[in-house]
PDB file of C-alpha atoms and ligand atoms in Angstrom:
ATOM      1  CA  MET A  28      -0.045   0.059   0.010  1.00 97.00           C
ATOM      2  CA  ASN A  29       1.330   3.434  -0.815  1.00 97.00           C
ATOM      3  CA  ILE A  30       1.211   5.423   2.324  1.00 98.00           C
ATOM      4  CA  GLN A  31       1.267   8.776   0.534  1.00 98.00           C
ATOM      5  CA  GLY A  32      -2.326  10.342   1.601  1.00 98.00           C
ATOM      6  CA  GLN A  33      -3.752   7.370   3.284  1.00 98.00           C
ATOM      7  CA  ALA A  34      -5.366   8.038   6.571  1.00 98.00           C
ATOM      8  CA  ALA A  35      -3.838   6.390   9.528  1.00 98.00           C
ATOM      9  CA  LEU A  36      -4.134   5.496  13.193  1.00 99.00           C
ATOM     10  CA  VAL A  37      -1.359   5.113  15.737  1.00 99.00           C
ATOM     11  CA  THR A  38      -2.256   3.895  19.409  1.00 99.00           C
ATOM     12  CA  GLY A  39       0.508   4.976  21.914  1.00 98.00           C
ATOM     13  CA  GLY A  40       1.358   7.342  19.313  1.00 98.00           C
ATOM     14  CA  ALA A  41       2.369   9.995  22.218  1.00 98.00           C
ATOM     15  CA  SER A  42       5.420   8.313  23.074  1.00 98.00           C
ATOM     16  CA  GLY A  43       8.106   6.185  22.298  1.00 98.00           C
ATOM     17  CA  LEU A  44       8.049   3.704  19.354  1.00 98.00           C
ATOM     18  CA  GLY A  45       4.456   4.722  18.619  1.00 98.00           C
ATOM     19  CA  GLU A  46       5.574   8.532  18.317  1.00 98.00           C
ATOM     20  CA  ALA A  47       8.514   7.668  15.854  1.00 98.00           C
ATOM     21  CA  THR A  48       5.863   5.458  13.795  1.00 99.00           C
ATOM     22  CA  ALA A  49       3.426   8.355  13.836  1.00 99.00           C
ATOM     23  CA  ARG A  50       6.329  10.782  12.920  1.00 98.00           C
ATOM     24  CA  GLU A  51       7.729   8.297  10.035  1.00 98.00           C
ATOM     25  CA  LEU A  52       3.842   7.837   8.846  1.00 98.00           C
ATOM     26  CA  ALA A  53       3.590  11.645   8.292  1.00 98.00           C
ATOM     27  CA  ARG A  54       6.969  12.277   6.737  1.00 98.00           C
ATOM     28  CA  LEU A  55       5.513   9.730   4.129  1.00 98.00           C
ATOM     29  CA  GLY A  56       2.629  11.465   3.298  1.00 98.00           C
ATOM     30  CA  ALA A  57      -0.052   9.865   5.695  1.00 98.00           C
ATOM     31  CA  ARG A  58      -2.577  11.800   7.718  1.00 98.00           C
ATOM     32  CA  VAL A  59      -1.962  10.683  11.098  1.00 98.00           C
ATOM     33  CA  ALA A  60      -4.118  10.078  14.134  1.00 99.00           C
ATOM     34  CA  VAL A  61      -2.508  10.052  17.475  1.00 99.00           C
ATOM     35  CA  LEU A  62      -4.508   7.786  19.652  1.00 99.00           C
ATOM     36  CA  ASP A  63      -3.427   7.798  23.519  1.00 98.00           C
ATOM     37  CA  VAL A  64      -4.510   7.859  26.894  1.00 98.00           C
ATOM     38  CA  ASN A  65      -1.915  10.600  27.350  1.00 98.00           C
ATOM     39  CA  THR A  66      -3.723  13.427  25.673  1.00 98.00           C
ATOM     40  CA  ALA A  67      -1.450  16.622  26.398  1.00 98.00           C
ATOM     41  CA  LEU A  68       1.428  14.537  24.722  1.00 98.00           C
ATOM     42  CA  ALA A  69      -0.663  13.044  22.166  1.00 98.00           C
ATOM     43  CA  GLU A  70      -1.672  16.962  21.087  1.00 98.00           C
ATOM     44  CA  LYS A  71       1.940  17.847  21.270  1.00 98.00           C
ATOM     45  CA  VAL A  72       2.970  15.057  18.893  1.00 98.00           C
ATOM     46  CA  ALA A  73      -0.025  15.648  16.689  1.00 98.00           C
ATOM     47  CA  ALA A  74       0.617  19.565  16.426  1.00 98.00           C
ATOM     48  CA  GLU A  75       4.288  18.734  15.277  1.00 98.00           C
ATOM     49  CA  ILE A  76       3.243  16.626  12.162  1.00 98.00           C
ATOM     50  CA  GLY A  77       0.267  18.181  11.180  1.00 98.00           C
ATOM     51  CA  GLY A  78      -2.033  15.098  12.541  1.00 98.00           C
ATOM     52  CA  ILE A  79      -4.750  14.983  14.817  1.00 98.00           C
ATOM     53  CA  ALA A  80      -4.911  13.573  18.727  1.00 98.00           C
ATOM     54  CA  CYS A  81      -7.530  11.687  19.776  1.00 98.00           C
ATOM     55  CA  ALA A  82      -8.075  10.742  23.485  1.00 98.00           C
ATOM     56  CA  CYS A  83      -8.285   6.632  23.655  1.00 98.00           C
ATOM     57  CA  ASP A  84      -8.102   4.137  26.127  1.00 99.00           C
ATOM     58  CA  ILE A  85      -8.129   1.224  23.857  1.00 99.00           C
ATOM     59  CA  THR A  86      -9.378  -1.100  26.572  1.00 98.00           C
ATOM     60  CA  ASN A  87     -12.750   1.187  26.701  1.00 98.00           C
ATOM     61  CA  THR A  88     -15.027   0.385  23.668  1.00 98.00           C
ATOM     62  CA  ASP A  89     -16.777   3.896  23.738  1.00 98.00           C
ATOM     63  CA  SER A  90     -13.312   5.368  24.087  1.00 98.00           C
ATOM     64  CA  VAL A  91     -12.219   3.656  21.157  1.00 98.00           C
ATOM     65  CA  ASN A  92     -15.291   4.462  18.968  1.00 98.00           C
ATOM     66  CA  ALA A  93     -15.341   8.009  20.048  1.00 98.00           C
ATOM     67  CA  ALA A  94     -11.820   8.026  18.811  1.00 98.00           C
ATOM     68  CA  LEU A  95     -12.273   6.304  15.562  1.00 98.00           C
ATOM     69  CA  ASP A  96     -15.343   8.616  14.947  1.00 98.00           C
ATOM     70  CA  LYS A  97     -13.022  11.654  15.656  1.00 98.00           C
ATOM     71  CA  ALA A  98     -10.101  10.486  13.226  1.00 98.00           C
ATOM     72  CA  ALA A  99     -12.604   9.438  10.756  1.00 98.00           C
ATOM     73  CA  ALA A 100     -14.321  12.832  10.519  1.00 98.00           C
ATOM     74  CA  ALA A 101     -10.786  14.937  10.210  1.00 98.00           C
ATOM     75  CA  HIS A 102      -8.885  12.615   7.802  1.00 98.00           C
ATOM     76  CA  GLY A 103     -11.653  10.123   6.298  1.00 98.00           C
ATOM     77  CA  PRO A 104     -11.652   6.318   7.012  1.00 97.00           C
ATOM     78  CA  ALA A 105      -8.416   4.807   8.141  1.00 98.00           C
ATOM     79  CA  ARG A 106      -6.335   2.524   6.060  1.00 98.00           C
ATOM     80  CA  ILE A 107      -3.682   1.891   8.342  1.00 98.00           C
ATOM     81  CA  LEU A 108      -3.761   0.975  12.129  1.00 99.00           C
ATOM     82  CA  MET A 109      -0.596   0.613  14.061  1.00 99.00           C
ATOM     83  CA  ASN A 110      -1.262  -0.781  17.450  1.00 99.00           C
ATOM     84  CA  VAL A 111       1.810   0.260  19.495  1.00 98.00           C
ATOM     85  CA  ALA A 112       0.133   1.138  22.818  1.00 98.00           C
ATOM     86  CA  GLY A 113       1.173  -1.023  25.744  1.00 97.00           C
ATOM     87  CA  ILE A 114       2.323  -1.083  29.431  1.00 96.00           C
ATOM     88  CA  GLY A 115       4.841  -2.940  31.154  1.00 93.00           C
ATOM     89  CA  SER A 116       5.181  -4.946  34.653  1.00 87.00           C
ATOM     90  CA  ALA A 117       7.713  -6.875  36.539  1.00 88.00           C
ATOM     91  CA  LYS A 118       6.303  -9.095  39.056  1.00 91.00           C
ATOM     92  CA  ARG A 119       7.650 -12.230  40.506  1.00 94.00           C
ATOM     93  CA  ILE A 120       4.649 -14.998  40.767  1.00 95.00           C
ATOM     94  CA  VAL A 121       5.803 -15.684  44.256  1.00 96.00           C
ATOM     95  CA  GLY A 122       7.227 -12.741  45.895  1.00 92.00           C
ATOM     96  CA  LYS A 123      10.077 -12.152  48.447  1.00 92.00           C
ATOM     97  CA  ASP A 124       7.648 -12.263  51.311  1.00 94.00           C
ATOM     98  CA  GLY A 125       6.253 -15.724  50.159  1.00 96.00           C
ATOM     99  CA  ASN A 126       2.634 -14.227  48.800  1.00 96.00           C
ATOM    100  CA  ALA A 127       0.997 -15.079  45.781  1.00 96.00           C
ATOM    101  CA  ALA A 128       1.601 -12.077  43.075  1.00 94.00           C
ATOM    102  CA  PRO A 129      -1.849  -9.917  43.068  1.00 94.00           C
ATOM    103  CA  LEU A 130      -4.019 -11.241  40.143  1.00 96.00           C
ATOM    104  CA  GLU A 131      -4.735  -7.580  39.489  1.00 96.00           C
ATOM    105  CA  ASP A 132      -1.416  -7.007  38.158  1.00 95.00           C
ATOM    106  CA  PHE A 133      -1.635  -9.641  35.684  1.00 97.00           C
ATOM    107  CA  VAL A 134      -4.991  -8.652  34.538  1.00 98.00           C
ATOM    108  CA  ARG A 135      -4.267  -5.191  34.115  1.00 97.00           C
ATOM    109  CA  VAL A 136      -1.163  -5.999  31.743  1.00 97.00           C
ATOM    110  CA  VAL A 137      -3.217  -8.190  29.779  1.00 98.00           C
ATOM    111  CA  ASN A 138      -6.222  -6.301  29.532  1.00 98.00           C
ATOM    112  CA  VAL A 139      -4.249  -3.385  28.104  1.00 98.00           C
ATOM    113  CA  ASN A 140      -1.705  -5.367  25.711  1.00 98.00           C
ATOM    114  CA  LEU A 141      -3.668  -8.392  24.573  1.00 98.00           C
ATOM    115  CA  ILE A 142      -7.507  -7.380  24.989  1.00 99.00           C
ATOM    116  CA  GLY A 143      -7.086  -3.678  24.418  1.00 99.00           C
ATOM    117  CA  THR A 144      -5.120  -4.171  21.118  1.00 99.00           C
ATOM    118  CA  TYR A 145      -8.020  -6.917  20.200  1.00 98.00           C
ATOM    119  CA  ASN A 146     -10.519  -4.330  20.715  1.00 98.00           C
ATOM    120  CA  ILE A 147      -9.568  -1.552  18.785  1.00 99.00           C
ATOM    121  CA  SER A 148      -8.683  -4.220  16.007  1.00 98.00           C
ATOM    122  CA  ARG A 149     -11.650  -5.599  15.837  1.00 98.00           C
ATOM    123  CA  LEU A 150     -13.642  -2.087  15.853  1.00 98.00           C
ATOM    124  CA  TYR A 151     -11.367  -0.880  13.187  1.00 98.00           C
ATOM    125  CA  ALA A 152     -11.186  -3.938  10.887  1.00 98.00           C
ATOM    126  CA  ALA A 153     -15.078  -3.793  10.687  1.00 98.00           C
ATOM    127  CA  GLN A 154     -15.132  -0.226   9.483  1.00 98.00           C
ATOM    128  CA  CYS A 155     -11.955  -1.147   7.161  1.00 98.00           C
ATOM    129  CA  ALA A 156     -13.876  -4.309   5.399  1.00 98.00           C
ATOM    130  CA  LYS A 157     -16.559  -1.765   4.212  1.00 98.00           C
ATOM    131  CA  LEU A 158     -14.074   0.495   2.278  1.00 98.00           C
ATOM    132  CA  ASP A 159     -13.552   0.102  -1.520  1.00 98.00           C
ATOM    133  CA  PRO A 160     -10.912  -2.002  -2.091  1.00 98.00           C
ATOM    134  CA  LEU A 161      -7.756  -0.454  -3.535  1.00 97.00           C
ATOM    135  CA  GLU A 162      -5.272  -1.681  -6.292  1.00 91.00           C
ATOM    136  CA  GLY A 163      -5.028  -5.688  -6.177  1.00 94.00           C
ATOM    137  CA  GLY A 164      -8.148  -5.727  -3.401  1.00 97.00           C
ATOM    138  CA  GLU A 165      -6.269  -4.564  -0.374  1.00 98.00           C
ATOM    139  CA  ARG A 166      -8.342  -2.666   1.931  1.00 98.00           C
ATOM    140  CA  GLY A 167      -6.173  -2.127   5.059  1.00 98.00           C
ATOM    141  CA  VAL A 168      -3.105  -3.117   6.897  1.00 98.00           C
ATOM    142  CA  MET A 169      -2.889  -3.716  10.828  1.00 98.00           C
ATOM    143  CA  LEU A 170       0.289  -3.888  13.018  1.00 98.00           C
ATOM    144  CA  PHE A 171       0.644  -5.598  16.597  1.00 99.00           C
ATOM    145  CA  THR A 172       3.422  -4.743  18.693  1.00 98.00           C
ATOM    146  CA  ALA A 173       4.709  -7.810  20.565  1.00 98.00           C
ATOM    147  CA  SER A 174       8.015  -8.120  22.330  1.00 97.00           C
ATOM    148  CA  VAL A 175      10.992 -10.685  22.351  1.00 97.00           C
ATOM    149  CA  ALA A 176       9.478 -11.115  25.778  1.00 96.00           C
ATOM    150  CA  ALA A 177       7.033 -13.202  23.991  1.00 98.00           C
ATOM    151  CA  PHE A 178       9.480 -15.880  23.318  1.00 98.00           C
ATOM    152  CA  ASP A 179      12.035 -15.436  25.964  1.00 95.00           C
ATOM    153  CA  GLY A 180      10.393 -13.828  28.898  1.00 94.00           C
ATOM    154  CA  GLN A 181      12.473 -13.179  32.082  1.00 93.00           C
ATOM    155  CA  VAL A 182      11.935 -13.779  35.308  1.00 93.00           C
ATOM    156  CA  GLY A 183       8.961 -11.713  36.666  1.00 93.00           C
ATOM    157  CA  GLN A 184       7.524 -11.288  33.106  1.00 94.00           C
ATOM    158  CA  GLN A 185       4.628 -13.755  33.022  1.00 95.00           C
ATOM    159  CA  ALA A 186       2.086 -11.200  32.860  1.00 96.00           C
ATOM    160  CA  TYR A 187       3.918  -8.967  30.151  1.00 96.00           C
ATOM    161  CA  SER A 188       4.992 -12.333  28.222  1.00 97.00           C
ATOM    162  CA  ALA A 189       1.481 -13.715  28.237  1.00 98.00           C
ATOM    163  CA  SER A 190       0.101 -10.546  26.708  1.00 98.00           C
ATOM    164  CA  LYS A 191       2.597 -10.449  24.095  1.00 98.00           C
ATOM    165  CA  SER A 192       2.718 -13.790  23.010  1.00 98.00           C
ATOM    166  CA  GLY A 193      -1.189 -13.579  22.846  1.00 98.00           C
ATOM    167  CA  LEU A 194      -0.402 -10.848  20.096  1.00 99.00           C
ATOM    168  CA  VAL A 195       1.594 -13.295  18.416  1.00 99.00           C
ATOM    169  CA  GLY A 196      -0.696 -16.138  18.475  1.00 98.00           C
ATOM    170  CA  MET A 197      -3.542 -13.808  17.106  1.00 98.00           C
ATOM    171  CA  THR A 198      -1.298 -12.780  14.272  1.00 99.00           C
ATOM    172  CA  LEU A 199      -1.793 -15.492  11.834  1.00 98.00           C
ATOM    173  CA  PRO A 200      -5.429 -16.359  12.661  1.00 98.00           C
ATOM    174  CA  MET A 201      -6.501 -12.803  12.226  1.00 98.00           C
ATOM    175  CA  ALA A 202      -4.647 -12.542   8.927  1.00 98.00           C
ATOM    176  CA  ARG A 203      -6.865 -15.495   7.737  1.00 98.00           C
ATOM    177  CA  ASP A 204      -9.810 -14.211   9.074  1.00 98.00           C
ATOM    178  CA  LEU A 205      -9.425 -10.777   7.407  1.00 98.00           C
ATOM    179  CA  ALA A 206      -8.049 -12.205   4.170  1.00 98.00           C
ATOM    180  CA  GLN A 207     -11.309 -12.161   2.711  1.00 98.00           C
ATOM    181  CA  HIS A 208     -11.705  -8.596   3.236  1.00 98.00           C
ATOM    182  CA  GLY A 209      -8.098  -7.668   1.904  1.00 98.00           C
ATOM    183  CA  ILE A 210      -6.634  -6.524   5.362  1.00 98.00           C
ATOM    184  CA  ARG A 211      -3.240  -7.515   6.092  1.00 98.00           C
ATOM    185  CA  VAL A 212      -1.907  -8.367   9.842  1.00 99.00           C
ATOM    186  CA  CYS A 213       1.720  -8.307  10.941  1.00 99.00           C
ATOM    187  CA  THR A 214       3.451  -8.279  14.280  1.00 99.00           C
ATOM    188  CA  ILE A 215       6.879  -6.942  15.424  1.00 99.00           C
ATOM    189  CA  ALA A 216       8.566  -8.312  17.996  1.00 98.00           C
ATOM    190  CA  PRO A 217      11.035  -5.597  19.358  1.00 98.00           C
ATOM    191  CA  GLY A 218      14.051  -6.203  21.474  1.00 97.00           C
ATOM    192  CA  LEU A 219      15.289  -3.295  23.502  1.00 96.00           C
ATOM    193  CA  PHE A 220      14.779   0.067  22.176  1.00 97.00           C
ATOM    194  CA  ALA A 221      15.855   3.392  23.643  1.00 95.00           C
ATOM    195  CA  THR A 222      12.264   4.752  24.441  1.00 94.00           C
ATOM    196  CA  PRO A 223      11.553   7.047  27.544  1.00 89.00           C
ATOM    197  CA  LEU A 224      10.943   3.660  29.466  1.00 76.00           C
ATOM    198  CA  LEU A 225      14.590   2.550  29.130  1.00 82.00           C
ATOM    199  CA  LYS A 226      16.077   6.176  29.104  1.00 81.00           C
ATOM    200  CA  GLU A 227      14.920   6.609  32.575  1.00 78.00           C
ATOM    201  CA  LEU A 228      17.289   3.809  33.629  1.00 77.00           C
ATOM    202  CA  PRO A 229      20.795   4.478  35.093  1.00 80.00           C
ATOM    203  CA  GLU A 230      23.618   5.186  32.466  1.00 86.00           C
ATOM    204  CA  ALA A 231      25.291   2.036  33.409  1.00 84.00           C
ATOM    205  CA  ILE A 232      22.258  -0.429  33.242  1.00 81.00           C
ATOM    206  CA  GLN A 233      21.649   1.132  29.668  1.00 82.00           C
ATOM    207  CA  GLN A 234      24.839   0.244  28.850  1.00 88.00           C
ATOM    208  CA  SER A 235      24.986  -3.075  30.056  1.00 85.00           C
ATOM    209  CA  LEU A 236      21.413  -4.077  28.498  1.00 87.00           C
ATOM    210  CA  ALA A 237      22.958  -2.519  25.025  1.00 91.00           C
ATOM    211  CA  ALA A 238      26.340  -4.721  25.291  1.00 91.00           C
ATOM    212  CA  SER A 239      23.847  -8.029  25.626  1.00 93.00           C
ATOM    213  CA  ILE A 240      22.960  -7.502  21.969  1.00 97.00           C
ATOM    214  CA  PRO A 241      24.988  -9.342  19.651  1.00 97.00           C
ATOM    215  CA  PHE A 242      25.159  -6.421  16.624  1.00 98.00           C
ATOM    216  CA  PRO A 243      24.753  -3.805  16.795  1.00 97.00           C
ATOM    217  CA  PRO A 244      25.579  -3.340  20.652  1.00 95.00           C
ATOM    218  CA  ARG A 245      23.445  -0.597  21.250  1.00 95.00           C
ATOM    219  CA  LEU A 246      19.630  -0.124  21.972  1.00 95.00           C
ATOM    220  CA  GLY A 247      17.243  -0.006  19.041  1.00 97.00           C
ATOM    221  CA  LYS A 248      16.282   3.311  17.642  1.00 97.00           C
ATOM    222  CA  PRO A 249      12.639   4.086  17.770  1.00 98.00           C
ATOM    223  CA  SER A 250      13.143   5.225  14.076  1.00 98.00           C
ATOM    224  CA  GLU A 251      14.276   1.709  13.075  1.00 98.00           C
ATOM    225  CA  PHE A 252      10.967   0.187  14.501  1.00 98.00           C
ATOM    226  CA  ALA A 253       9.066   2.951  12.746  1.00 99.00           C
ATOM    227  CA  GLU A 254      10.765   2.225   9.409  1.00 98.00           C
ATOM    228  CA  LEU A 255       9.988  -1.651   9.739  1.00 99.00           C
ATOM    229  CA  ALA A 256       6.395  -0.683  10.588  1.00 99.00           C
ATOM    230  CA  CYS A 257       6.178   1.598   7.555  1.00 98.00           C
ATOM    231  CA  HIS A 258       7.782  -1.016   5.201  1.00 98.00           C
ATOM    232  CA  ILE A 259       5.113  -3.929   6.555  1.00 98.00           C
ATOM    233  CA  VAL A 260       2.400  -1.225   5.046  1.00 98.00           C
ATOM    234  CA  ALA A 261       4.321  -0.448   1.896  1.00 98.00           C
ATOM    235  CA  ASN A 262       5.044  -4.335   1.399  1.00 98.00           C
ATOM    236  CA  GLY A 263       1.847  -6.059  -0.011  1.00 97.00           C
ATOM    237  CA  HIS A 264       3.040  -9.690   0.565  1.00 98.00           C
ATOM    238  CA  LEU A 265       4.004  -9.500   4.192  1.00 98.00           C
ATOM    239  CA  ASN A 266       1.179 -10.919   6.148  1.00 98.00           C
ATOM    240  CA  GLY A 267       0.372 -13.100   9.033  1.00 98.00           C
ATOM    241  CA  GLU A 268       3.912 -12.818   9.865  1.00 98.00           C
ATOM    242  CA  VAL A 269       5.750 -11.891  13.450  1.00 98.00           C
ATOM    243  CA  ILE A 270       9.129 -10.268  12.542  1.00 98.00           C
ATOM    244  CA  ARG A 271      11.533  -9.854  15.766  1.00 98.00           C
ATOM    245  CA  LEU A 272      13.569  -6.554  15.259  1.00 98.00           C
ATOM    246  CA  ASP A 273      16.369  -7.078  18.085  1.00 98.00           C
ATOM    247  CA  GLY A 274      19.954  -7.005  16.767  1.00 98.00           C
ATOM    248  CA  ALA A 275      19.860 -11.227  17.434  1.00 98.00           C
ATOM    249  CA  LEU A 276      18.992 -10.555  21.136  1.00 97.00           C
ATOM    250  CA  ARG A 277      17.846 -13.445  22.944  1.00 97.00           C
ATOM    251  CA  MET A 278      16.988 -12.458  26.648  1.00 94.00           C
ATOM    252  CA  ALA A 279      18.574 -14.141  29.411  1.00 92.00           C
ATOM    253  CA  PRO A 280      16.632 -15.659  32.327  1.00 92.00           C
ATOM    254  CA  ARG A 281      16.880 -12.782  34.158  1.00 88.00           C
TER     255      ARG A 281
HETATM  256  N1  NAD B  17      10.968   0.128  24.241  1.00 81.58           N
HETATM  257  C1  NAD B  17      11.139  -1.141  24.137  1.00 81.58           C
HETATM  258  O1  NAD B  17      12.273  -1.467  24.148  1.00 81.58           O
HETATM  259  C2  NAD B  17      10.074  -2.019  24.027  1.00 81.58           C
HETATM  260  C3  NAD B  17      10.425  -3.577  23.888  1.00 81.58           C
HETATM  261  C4  NAD B  17       9.603  -4.405  23.518  1.00 81.58           C
HETATM  262  C5  NAD B  17       8.262  -4.314  23.086  1.00 81.58           C
HETATM  263  N2  NAD B  17       7.614  -2.533  23.412  1.00 81.58           N
HETATM  264  C6  NAD B  17       6.577  -2.408  23.253  1.00 81.58           C
HETATM  265  O2  NAD B  17       6.399  -1.226  22.336  1.00 81.58           O
HETATM  266  C7  NAD B  17       5.199  -0.623  22.798  1.00 81.58           C
HETATM  267  C8  NAD B  17       5.846   0.780  22.956  1.00 81.58           C
HETATM  268  O3  NAD B  17       6.632   0.809  24.147  1.00 81.58           O
HETATM  269  P1  NAD B  17       7.298   2.226  24.200  1.00 81.58           P
HETATM  270  O4  NAD B  17       8.864   1.871  24.935  1.00 81.58           O
HETATM  271  O5  NAD B  17       7.281   3.078  23.105  1.00 81.58           O
HETATM  272  O6  NAD B  17       6.436   2.884  25.658  1.00 81.58           O
HETATM  273  P2  NAD B  17       6.089   4.213  25.755  1.00 81.58           P
HETATM  274  O7  NAD B  17       5.490   3.988  27.226  1.00 81.58           O
HETATM  275  O8  NAD B  17       7.049   5.210  25.498  1.00 81.58           O
HETATM  276  O9  NAD B  17       4.602   4.585  24.974  1.00 81.58           O
HETATM  277  C9  NAD B  17       3.492   3.645  25.211  1.00 81.58           C
HETATM  278  C10 NAD B  17       2.165   4.430  25.084  1.00 81.58           C
HETATM  279  O10 NAD B  17       1.227   3.891  25.033  1.00 81.58           O
HETATM  280  C11 NAD B  17       0.056   4.408  25.833  1.00 81.58           C
HETATM  281  N3  NAD B  17      -0.996   3.720  26.533  1.00 81.58           N
HETATM  282  C12 NAD B  17      -0.632   3.025  27.501  1.00 81.58           C
HETATM  283  N4  NAD B  17      -1.790   2.323  27.773  1.00 81.58           N
HETATM  284  C13 NAD B  17      -2.734   2.677  27.042  1.00 81.58           C
HETATM  285  C14 NAD B  17      -4.352   2.687  26.571  1.00 81.58           C
HETATM  286  N5  NAD B  17      -4.747   1.810  27.657  1.00 81.58           N
HETATM  287  N6  NAD B  17      -4.721   3.277  25.453  1.00 81.58           N
HETATM  288  C15 NAD B  17      -4.125   3.765  24.648  1.00 81.58           C
HETATM  289  N7  NAD B  17      -2.656   4.005  25.045  1.00 81.58           N
HETATM  290  C16 NAD B  17      -2.056   3.519  26.031  1.00 81.58           C
HETATM  291  C17 NAD B  17       0.891   5.334  26.916  1.00 81.58           C
HETATM  292  O11 NAD B  17       0.380   6.620  27.212  1.00 81.58           O
HETATM  293  C18 NAD B  17       2.386   5.571  25.969  1.00 81.58           C
HETATM  294  O12 NAD B  17       2.186   6.868  25.396  1.00 81.58           O
HETATM  295  C19 NAD B  17       4.593  -1.372  23.726  1.00 81.58           C
HETATM  296  O13 NAD B  17       3.664  -2.122  23.713  1.00 81.58           O
HETATM  297  C20 NAD B  17       5.651  -1.908  24.414  1.00 81.58           C
HETATM  298  O14 NAD B  17       5.387  -3.165  25.134  1.00 81.58           O
HETATM  299  C21 NAD B  17       8.740  -1.742  23.698  1.00 81.58           C
END
């Protein structure tokens, strides 16, 4: 799909990998809606890229519908949905105090990362399926953002890894399901990227994380994620696939 002139939605577009993706889409000529719970940051990014900010909690169906409506009113129906919003967590299943991890933590992470992504994807897909097909019968493209933790989750990452491997598992059936509508679905599983989350860590920890990456031995740049996300949109034969973007990193147990 040619990105130029398309309307695009980016969840988590106010920060980190989502922000970089929103900027790259805009650079390539898309009309970009930045969907995020952080409305102040979403407004800032949207203003800088000539896009629109839409307050959106992906776990809340009313909120998602309102954001999809606002984006469509401003830019027309979207052909591109970049699901980048997500949250992290680290909790041992049996804590140092001997108590079981609180269930709420697991539910919260799975609810945002997996169920929230599914929620906006299903609502978006139903709208996209009604659009006229483009050349070759294509109607739209969806991206999920997993993590290498879907495959090699570390100690304490049960909730995060479960949520991200859920996205990995959903990729092929979603692509098969939406094939009849001409909508492609792919997933990127990033390794370690220099987003606000990691940049807050002490410099020494950042350096040791970077050194654990075989090549290149540095944190990934959000722009590298954004380039792959946009390539997935542009390359019409990429579908139903999960791509690790990690410099050959395999996470150690801890
Ligand atoms: N940074 C990394 O190294 C890394 C590695 C692997 C996977 N990831 C994944 O990439 C994605 C982006 O990570 P990041 O590092 O850019 O994080 P980030 O915290 O910088 O950005 C995430 C954005 O998602 C938004 N968000 C959170 N919950 C939301 C909700 N319910 N509805 C709408 N928006 C919501 C946040 O407000 C924030 O703007 C996440 O899914 C994360 O799990 C990141």
